[in-house]
PDB file of C-alpha atoms in Angstrom:
ATOM      1  CA  MET A   1      32.635 -11.105  14.010  1.00 64.00           C
ATOM      2  CA  ARG A   2      29.297 -12.097  12.540  1.00 90.00           C
ATOM      3  CA  ASN A   3      26.735  -9.522  11.482  1.00 97.00           C
ATOM      4  CA  ARG A   4      24.915  -7.200  13.848  1.00 97.00           C
ATOM      5  CA  ILE A   5      21.737  -6.231  12.038  1.00 98.00           C
ATOM      6  CA  VAL A   6      19.112  -3.524  12.522  1.00 98.00           C
ATOM      7  CA  ILE A   7      15.721  -4.065  10.916  1.00 98.00           C
ATOM      8  CA  ALA A   8      13.471  -1.019  10.796  1.00 98.00           C
ATOM      9  CA  ILE A   9       9.854  -1.497   9.805  1.00 98.00           C
ATOM     10  CA  THR A  10       8.003   1.663   8.826  1.00 97.00           C
ATOM     11  CA  GLY A  11       4.377   2.378   8.052  1.00 93.00           C
ATOM     12  CA  ALA A  12       4.434   1.973   4.296  1.00 94.00           C
ATOM     13  CA  SER A  13       2.175  -0.698   2.859  1.00 96.00           C
ATOM     14  CA  GLY A  14       4.044  -3.973   2.549  1.00 97.00           C
ATOM     15  CA  ALA A  15       4.169  -5.596   5.991  1.00 98.00           C
ATOM     16  CA  LEU A  16       4.621  -8.919   4.201  1.00 98.00           C
ATOM     17  CA  TYR A  17       8.079  -7.743   3.083  1.00 98.00           C
ATOM     18  CA  ALA A  18       9.062  -7.277   6.730  1.00 98.00           C
ATOM     19  CA  LYS A  19       7.599 -10.636   7.773  1.00 98.00           C
ATOM     20  CA  VAL A  20       9.372 -12.565   5.015  1.00 98.00           C
ATOM     21  CA  LEU A  21      12.670 -10.802   5.765  1.00 98.00           C
ATOM     22  CA  LEU A  22      12.403 -11.651   9.479  1.00 98.00           C
ATOM     23  CA  ASP A  23      11.577 -15.262   8.574  1.00 98.00           C
ATOM     24  CA  LYS A  24      14.626 -15.397   6.280  1.00 97.00           C
ATOM     25  CA  LEU A  25      16.879 -14.100   9.057  1.00 98.00           C
ATOM     26  CA  LEU A  26      15.726 -16.979  11.271  1.00 97.00           C
ATOM     27  CA  GLN A  27      16.950 -19.360   8.555  1.00 96.00           C
ATOM     28  CA  VAL A  28      20.483 -17.921   8.615  1.00 96.00           C
ATOM     29  CA  LYS A  29      21.102 -17.637  12.369  1.00 96.00           C
ATOM     30  CA  ASP A  30      24.709 -18.678  11.824  1.00 96.00           C
ATOM     31  CA  GLN A  31      25.370 -15.385   9.991  1.00 96.00           C
ATOM     32  CA  TRP A  32      24.436 -12.924  12.722  1.00 97.00           C
ATOM     33  CA  ASP A  33      25.173 -12.273  16.372  1.00 96.00           C
ATOM     34  CA  SER A  34      22.235  -9.990  17.022  1.00 96.00           C
ATOM     35  CA  VAL A  35      19.187  -8.560  15.304  1.00 98.00           C
ATOM     36  CA  GLY A  36      17.536  -5.442  16.670  1.00 98.00           C
ATOM     37  CA  VAL A  37      14.103  -4.468  15.381  1.00 98.00           C
ATOM     38  CA  VAL A  38      12.380  -1.121  15.592  1.00 98.00           C
ATOM     39  CA  MET A  39       8.842  -0.633  14.319  1.00 97.00           C
ATOM     40  CA  SER A  40       7.000   2.623  13.949  1.00 95.00           C
ATOM     41  CA  ASN A  41       3.495   2.833  15.373  1.00 95.00           C
ATOM     42  CA  ASN A  42       2.180   3.022  11.817  1.00 96.00           C
ATOM     43  CA  ALA A  43       4.113  -0.159  10.955  1.00 97.00           C
ATOM     44  CA  LYS A  44       2.340  -2.027  13.751  1.00 97.00           C
ATOM     45  CA  GLU A  45      -1.012  -0.773  12.478  1.00 97.00           C
ATOM     46  CA  VAL A  46      -0.206  -1.673   8.861  1.00 97.00           C
ATOM     47  CA  TRP A  47       0.969  -5.163   9.936  1.00 98.00           C
ATOM     48  CA  GLN A  48      -2.335  -5.720  11.743  1.00 97.00           C
ATOM     49  CA  THR A  49      -4.339  -4.387   8.783  1.00 97.00           C
ATOM     50  CA  GLU A  50      -2.491  -6.282   6.050  1.00 98.00           C
ATOM     51  CA  LEU A  51      -1.578  -9.526   7.821  1.00 97.00           C
ATOM     52  CA  GLY A  52      -4.384  -9.634  10.380  1.00 97.00           C
ATOM     53  CA  ASN A  53      -2.158 -10.462  13.326  1.00 97.00           C
ATOM     54  CA  GLN A  54       0.595  -9.289  15.661  1.00 96.00           C
ATOM     55  CA  GLN A  55       2.941 -12.129  14.778  1.00 96.00           C
ATOM     56  CA  TYR A  56       5.913  -9.755  14.966  1.00 96.00           C
ATOM     57  CA  LEU A  57       5.668 -10.107  18.751  1.00 94.00           C
ATOM     58  CA  GLY A  58       6.708 -13.771  18.485  1.00 96.00           C
ATOM     59  CA  TYR A  59      10.071 -13.260  16.806  1.00 97.00           C
ATOM     60  CA  PRO A  60      13.128 -13.992  18.986  1.00 97.00           C
ATOM     61  CA  PHE A  61      14.804 -10.677  18.149  1.00 97.00           C
ATOM     62  CA  SER A  62      15.396  -7.675  20.409  1.00 97.00           C
ATOM     63  CA  PHE A  63      12.623  -5.118  19.837  1.00 97.00           C
ATOM     64  CA  TYR A  64      13.044  -1.423  20.595  1.00 98.00           C
ATOM     65  CA  GLU A  65      10.532   1.399  20.766  1.00 96.00           C
ATOM     66  CA  LYS A  66      10.802   4.092  18.121  1.00 94.00           C
ATOM     67  CA  ASN A  67      11.968   6.705  20.658  1.00 95.00           C
ATOM     68  CA  ASP A  68      14.441   4.484  22.538  1.00 96.00           C
ATOM     69  CA  PHE A  69      17.673   6.362  21.906  1.00 95.00           C
ATOM     70  CA  GLY A  70      19.324   4.056  24.451  1.00 96.00           C
ATOM     71  CA  ALA A  71      19.139   1.185  21.932  1.00 97.00           C
ATOM     72  CA  PRO A  72      22.628  -0.092  21.118  1.00 97.00           C
ATOM     73  CA  PHE A  73      22.420   0.748  17.416  1.00 97.00           C
ATOM     74  CA  ALA A  74      21.790   4.426  18.224  1.00 97.00           C
ATOM     75  CA  SER A  75      25.582   4.632  18.561  1.00 95.00           C
ATOM     76  CA  GLY A  76      28.352   3.640  16.184  1.00 93.00           C
ATOM     77  CA  SER A  77      30.307   2.114  19.060  1.00 94.00           C
ATOM     78  CA  ALA A  78      27.858  -0.823  19.141  1.00 94.00           C
ATOM     79  CA  GLN A  79      29.187  -1.799  15.695  1.00 95.00           C
ATOM     80  CA  TYR A  80      25.950  -2.787  14.021  1.00 97.00           C
ATOM     81  CA  ASN A  81      27.091  -3.248  10.443  1.00 97.00           C
ATOM     82  CA  ILE A  82      23.829  -3.687   8.497  1.00 98.00           C
ATOM     83  CA  MET A  83      20.538  -1.837   8.544  1.00 98.00           C
ATOM     84  CA  ILE A  84      17.571  -2.738   6.374  1.00 98.00           C
ATOM     85  CA  VAL A  85      14.466  -0.549   6.372  1.00 98.00           C
ATOM     86  CA  VAL A  86      11.626  -2.733   5.117  1.00 98.00           C
ATOM     87  CA  PRO A  87       9.276  -1.424   3.944  1.00 98.00           C
ATOM     88  CA  CYS A  88      10.685   2.096   3.793  1.00 98.00           C
ATOM     89  CA  SER A  89       8.085   4.837   3.608  1.00 97.00           C
ATOM     90  CA  MET A  90       8.837   7.962   1.615  1.00 97.00           C
ATOM     91  CA  GLY A  91       8.572  10.002   4.815  1.00 97.00           C
ATOM     92  CA  THR A  92      11.296   7.887   6.427  1.00 97.00           C
ATOM     93  CA  LEU A  93      13.400   8.119   3.264  1.00 98.00           C
ATOM     94  CA  GLY A  94      13.049  11.917   3.320  1.00 98.00           C
ATOM     95  CA  ARG A  95      14.065  12.183   6.970  1.00 98.00           C
ATOM     96  CA  ILE A  96      17.083   9.920   6.390  1.00 98.00           C
ATOM     97  CA  ALA A  97      18.082  11.932   3.299  1.00 98.00           C
ATOM     98  CA  SER A  98      17.875  15.203   5.220  1.00 97.00           C
ATOM     99  CA  GLY A  99      19.799  13.879   8.231  1.00 96.00           C
ATOM    100  CA  THR A 100      16.833  14.382  10.556  1.00 93.00           C
ATOM    101  CA  SER A 101      17.398  11.972  13.435  1.00 93.00           C
ATOM    102  CA  ASP A 102      14.081  12.466  15.188  1.00 95.00           C
ATOM    103  CA  ASP A 103      13.436   8.822  16.120  1.00 97.00           C
ATOM    104  CA  LEU A 104      15.362   5.580  16.485  1.00 98.00           C
ATOM    105  CA  VAL A 105      14.869   4.577  12.836  1.00 98.00           C
ATOM    106  CA  THR A 106      16.384   7.771  11.456  1.00 98.00           C
ATOM    107  CA  ARG A 107      19.076   7.929  14.157  1.00 98.00           C
ATOM    108  CA  ALA A 108      20.173   4.360  13.419  1.00 98.00           C
ATOM    109  CA  ALA A 109      20.260   5.098   9.676  1.00 98.00           C
ATOM    110  CA  ASP A 110      22.342   8.211  10.352  1.00 98.00           C
ATOM    111  CA  VAL A 111      24.768   6.120  12.445  1.00 98.00           C
ATOM    112  CA  ILE A 112      25.044   3.424   9.760  1.00 98.00           C
ATOM    113  CA  LEU A 113      25.790   6.043   7.082  1.00 98.00           C
ATOM    114  CA  LYS A 114      28.323   7.984   9.162  1.00 97.00           C
ATOM    115  CA  GLU A 115      30.147   4.765  10.028  1.00 97.00           C
ATOM    116  CA  ARG A 116      30.194   3.773   6.312  1.00 97.00           C
ATOM    117  CA  ARG A 117      28.256   0.589   6.926  1.00 98.00           C
ATOM    118  CA  LYS A 118      25.459  -1.001   4.853  1.00 98.00           C
ATOM    119  CA  LEU A 119      22.117   0.769   4.739  1.00 98.00           C
ATOM    120  CA  ILE A 120      19.485  -0.808   2.492  1.00 98.00           C
ATOM    121  CA  LEU A 121      16.133   0.914   2.036  1.00 98.00           C
ATOM    122  CA  VAL A 122      13.370  -1.259   0.582  1.00 98.00           C
ATOM    123  CA  ALA A 123      11.379   1.648  -0.806  1.00 97.00           C
ATOM    124  CA  ARG A 124       7.640   0.987  -1.072  1.00 95.00           C
ATOM    125  CA  GLU A 125       5.777   3.600  -3.053  1.00 94.00           C
ATOM    126  CA  THR A 126       4.449   4.052  -6.546  1.00 93.00           C
ATOM    127  CA  PRO A 127       4.705   6.228  -8.493  1.00 96.00           C
ATOM    128  CA  TYR A 128       7.708   8.243  -7.333  1.00 96.00           C
ATOM    129  CA  ASN A 129       7.627  12.007  -7.462  1.00 97.00           C
ATOM    130  CA  LEU A 130      10.695  14.165  -8.011  1.00 98.00           C
ATOM    131  CA  ILE A 131      11.178  14.681  -4.266  1.00 98.00           C
ATOM    132  CA  HIS A 132      11.289  10.895  -3.733  1.00 98.00           C
ATOM    133  CA  ILE A 133      13.801  10.490  -6.554  1.00 98.00           C
ATOM    134  CA  ARG A 134      16.039  13.271  -5.238  1.00 98.00           C
ATOM    135  CA  ASN A 135      15.899  11.812  -1.734  1.00 98.00           C
ATOM    136  CA  MET A 136      16.912   8.437  -3.187  1.00 98.00           C
ATOM    137  CA  GLU A 137      19.802  10.141  -4.962  1.00 98.00           C
ATOM    138  CA  THR A 138      20.909  11.826  -1.725  1.00 98.00           C
ATOM    139  CA  VAL A 139      20.853   8.561   0.225  1.00 98.00           C
ATOM    140  CA  THR A 140      22.699   6.788  -2.603  1.00 98.00           C
ATOM    141  CA  LEU A 141      25.393   9.485  -2.707  1.00 98.00           C
ATOM    142  CA  ALA A 142      25.756   9.116   1.080  1.00 98.00           C
ATOM    143  CA  GLY A 143      26.441   5.384   0.672  1.00 98.00           C
ATOM    144  CA  GLY A 144      22.990   3.870   1.112  1.00 98.00           C
ATOM    145  CA  ILE A 145      21.379   1.413  -1.274  1.00 98.00           C
ATOM    146  CA  ILE A 146      17.853   1.850  -2.594  1.00 98.00           C
ATOM    147  CA  CYS A 147      16.253  -1.548  -3.184  1.00 98.00           C
ATOM    148  CA  PRO A 148      12.741  -0.874  -4.474  1.00 97.00           C
ATOM    149  CA  ALA A 149      10.062  -3.338  -3.451  1.00 97.00           C
ATOM    150  CA  SER A 150       9.761  -4.380  -7.097  1.00 96.00           C
ATOM    151  CA  PRO A 151       9.474  -8.158  -7.320  1.00 95.00           C
ATOM    152  CA  SER A 152      10.906 -10.203 -10.147  1.00 93.00           C
ATOM    153  CA  PHE A 153       9.102 -13.068 -11.811  1.00 94.00           C
ATOM    154  CA  TYR A 154      11.724 -15.090 -13.686  1.00 91.00           C
ATOM    155  CA  SER A 155      11.855 -17.571 -10.776  1.00 91.00           C
ATOM    156  CA  ARG A 156       8.134 -18.176 -11.377  1.00 94.00           C
ATOM    157  CA  PRO A 157       6.947 -17.417  -7.835  1.00 94.00           C
ATOM    158  CA  VAL A 158       3.476 -18.702  -7.038  1.00 96.00           C
ATOM    159  CA  THR A 159       2.560 -17.496  -3.552  1.00 97.00           C
ATOM    160  CA  ALA A 160       2.619 -13.933  -2.265  1.00 97.00           C
ATOM    161  CA  GLU A 161       5.487 -14.936   0.052  1.00 96.00           C
ATOM    162  CA  GLU A 162       7.508 -16.264  -2.899  1.00 96.00           C
ATOM    163  CA  ILE A 163       6.904 -13.042  -4.819  1.00 97.00           C
ATOM    164  CA  VAL A 164       7.958 -10.925  -1.841  1.00 97.00           C
ATOM    165  CA  ALA A 165      11.017 -13.154  -1.293  1.00 96.00           C
ATOM    166  CA  THR A 166      12.382 -12.063  -4.684  1.00 96.00           C
ATOM    167  CA  VAL A 167      12.843  -8.640  -3.065  1.00 97.00           C
ATOM    168  CA  THR A 168      13.857  -9.671   0.461  1.00 97.00           C
ATOM    169  CA  ASP A 169      16.423 -12.173  -0.855  1.00 96.00           C
ATOM    170  CA  ARG A 170      17.890  -9.374  -2.955  1.00 96.00           C
ATOM    171  CA  ALA A 171      18.027  -7.008   0.033  1.00 97.00           C
ATOM    172  CA  LEU A 172      19.792  -9.630   2.144  1.00 97.00           C
ATOM    173  CA  ALA A 173      22.243 -10.367  -0.680  1.00 96.00           C
ATOM    174  CA  LEU A 174      22.995  -6.638  -0.968  1.00 96.00           C
ATOM    175  CA  ALA A 175      23.722  -6.679   2.771  1.00 97.00           C
ATOM    176  CA  GLY A 176      26.184  -9.532   2.306  1.00 95.00           C
ATOM    177  CA  VAL A 177      23.989 -12.154   3.944  1.00 96.00           C
ATOM    178  CA  SER A 178      24.168 -15.468   2.133  1.00 91.00           C
ATOM    179  CA  ILE A 179      20.674 -16.763   1.437  1.00 87.00           C
ATOM    180  CA  ASP A 180      19.435 -19.662  -0.660  1.00 82.00           C
ATOM    181  CA  GLY A 181      17.299 -18.349  -3.443  1.00 77.00           C
ATOM    182  CA  PHE A 182      16.895 -18.147  -7.169  1.00 72.00           C
ATOM    183  CA  ARG A 183      19.985 -17.043  -9.093  1.00 74.00           C
ATOM    184  CA  TRP A 184      19.770 -16.267 -12.781  1.00 76.00           C
ATOM    185  CA  GLY A 185      21.647 -18.838 -14.866  1.00 72.00           C
ATOM    186  CA  GLN A 186      22.259 -21.261 -11.994  1.00 67.00           C
TER     187      GLN A 186
END
């Protein structure tokens, strides 16, 4: 079975991370059977503010409202095996760490963790306070992966999209999705 992927987009600054990740998933259609996307209301507002459009509406993925607990990935029986939260706000991180399943994003993350599947949180905040760090520790101990939105520069990216791709490529690689991108020493 190919991957069944959940992408959650929260209201942290960094809508470009979500856009580039969605674009990358279109390039590797042979590696997934389905992609479900859930966006918070704040994420939609941040996308509009930062990118100046509603281009997310044009992606050929299944979109779900943040309170749609009937979405397939709200249950482990649907066998979604990867969830990437990009960007992941500290509020979302805190709710995931505490096990508070008060919307579809946090419910899906809870399901992914309880089923021992891959949860990758592309944390977007700076600086971190001790609460953020402890929440990251809790999620890590529960099996999640914290992938900070900290770009690398050894590939010499030029455009904002290339800079962001150094993070999104890493998140996809952590999820087990094979993506063409810069590899050190290759």
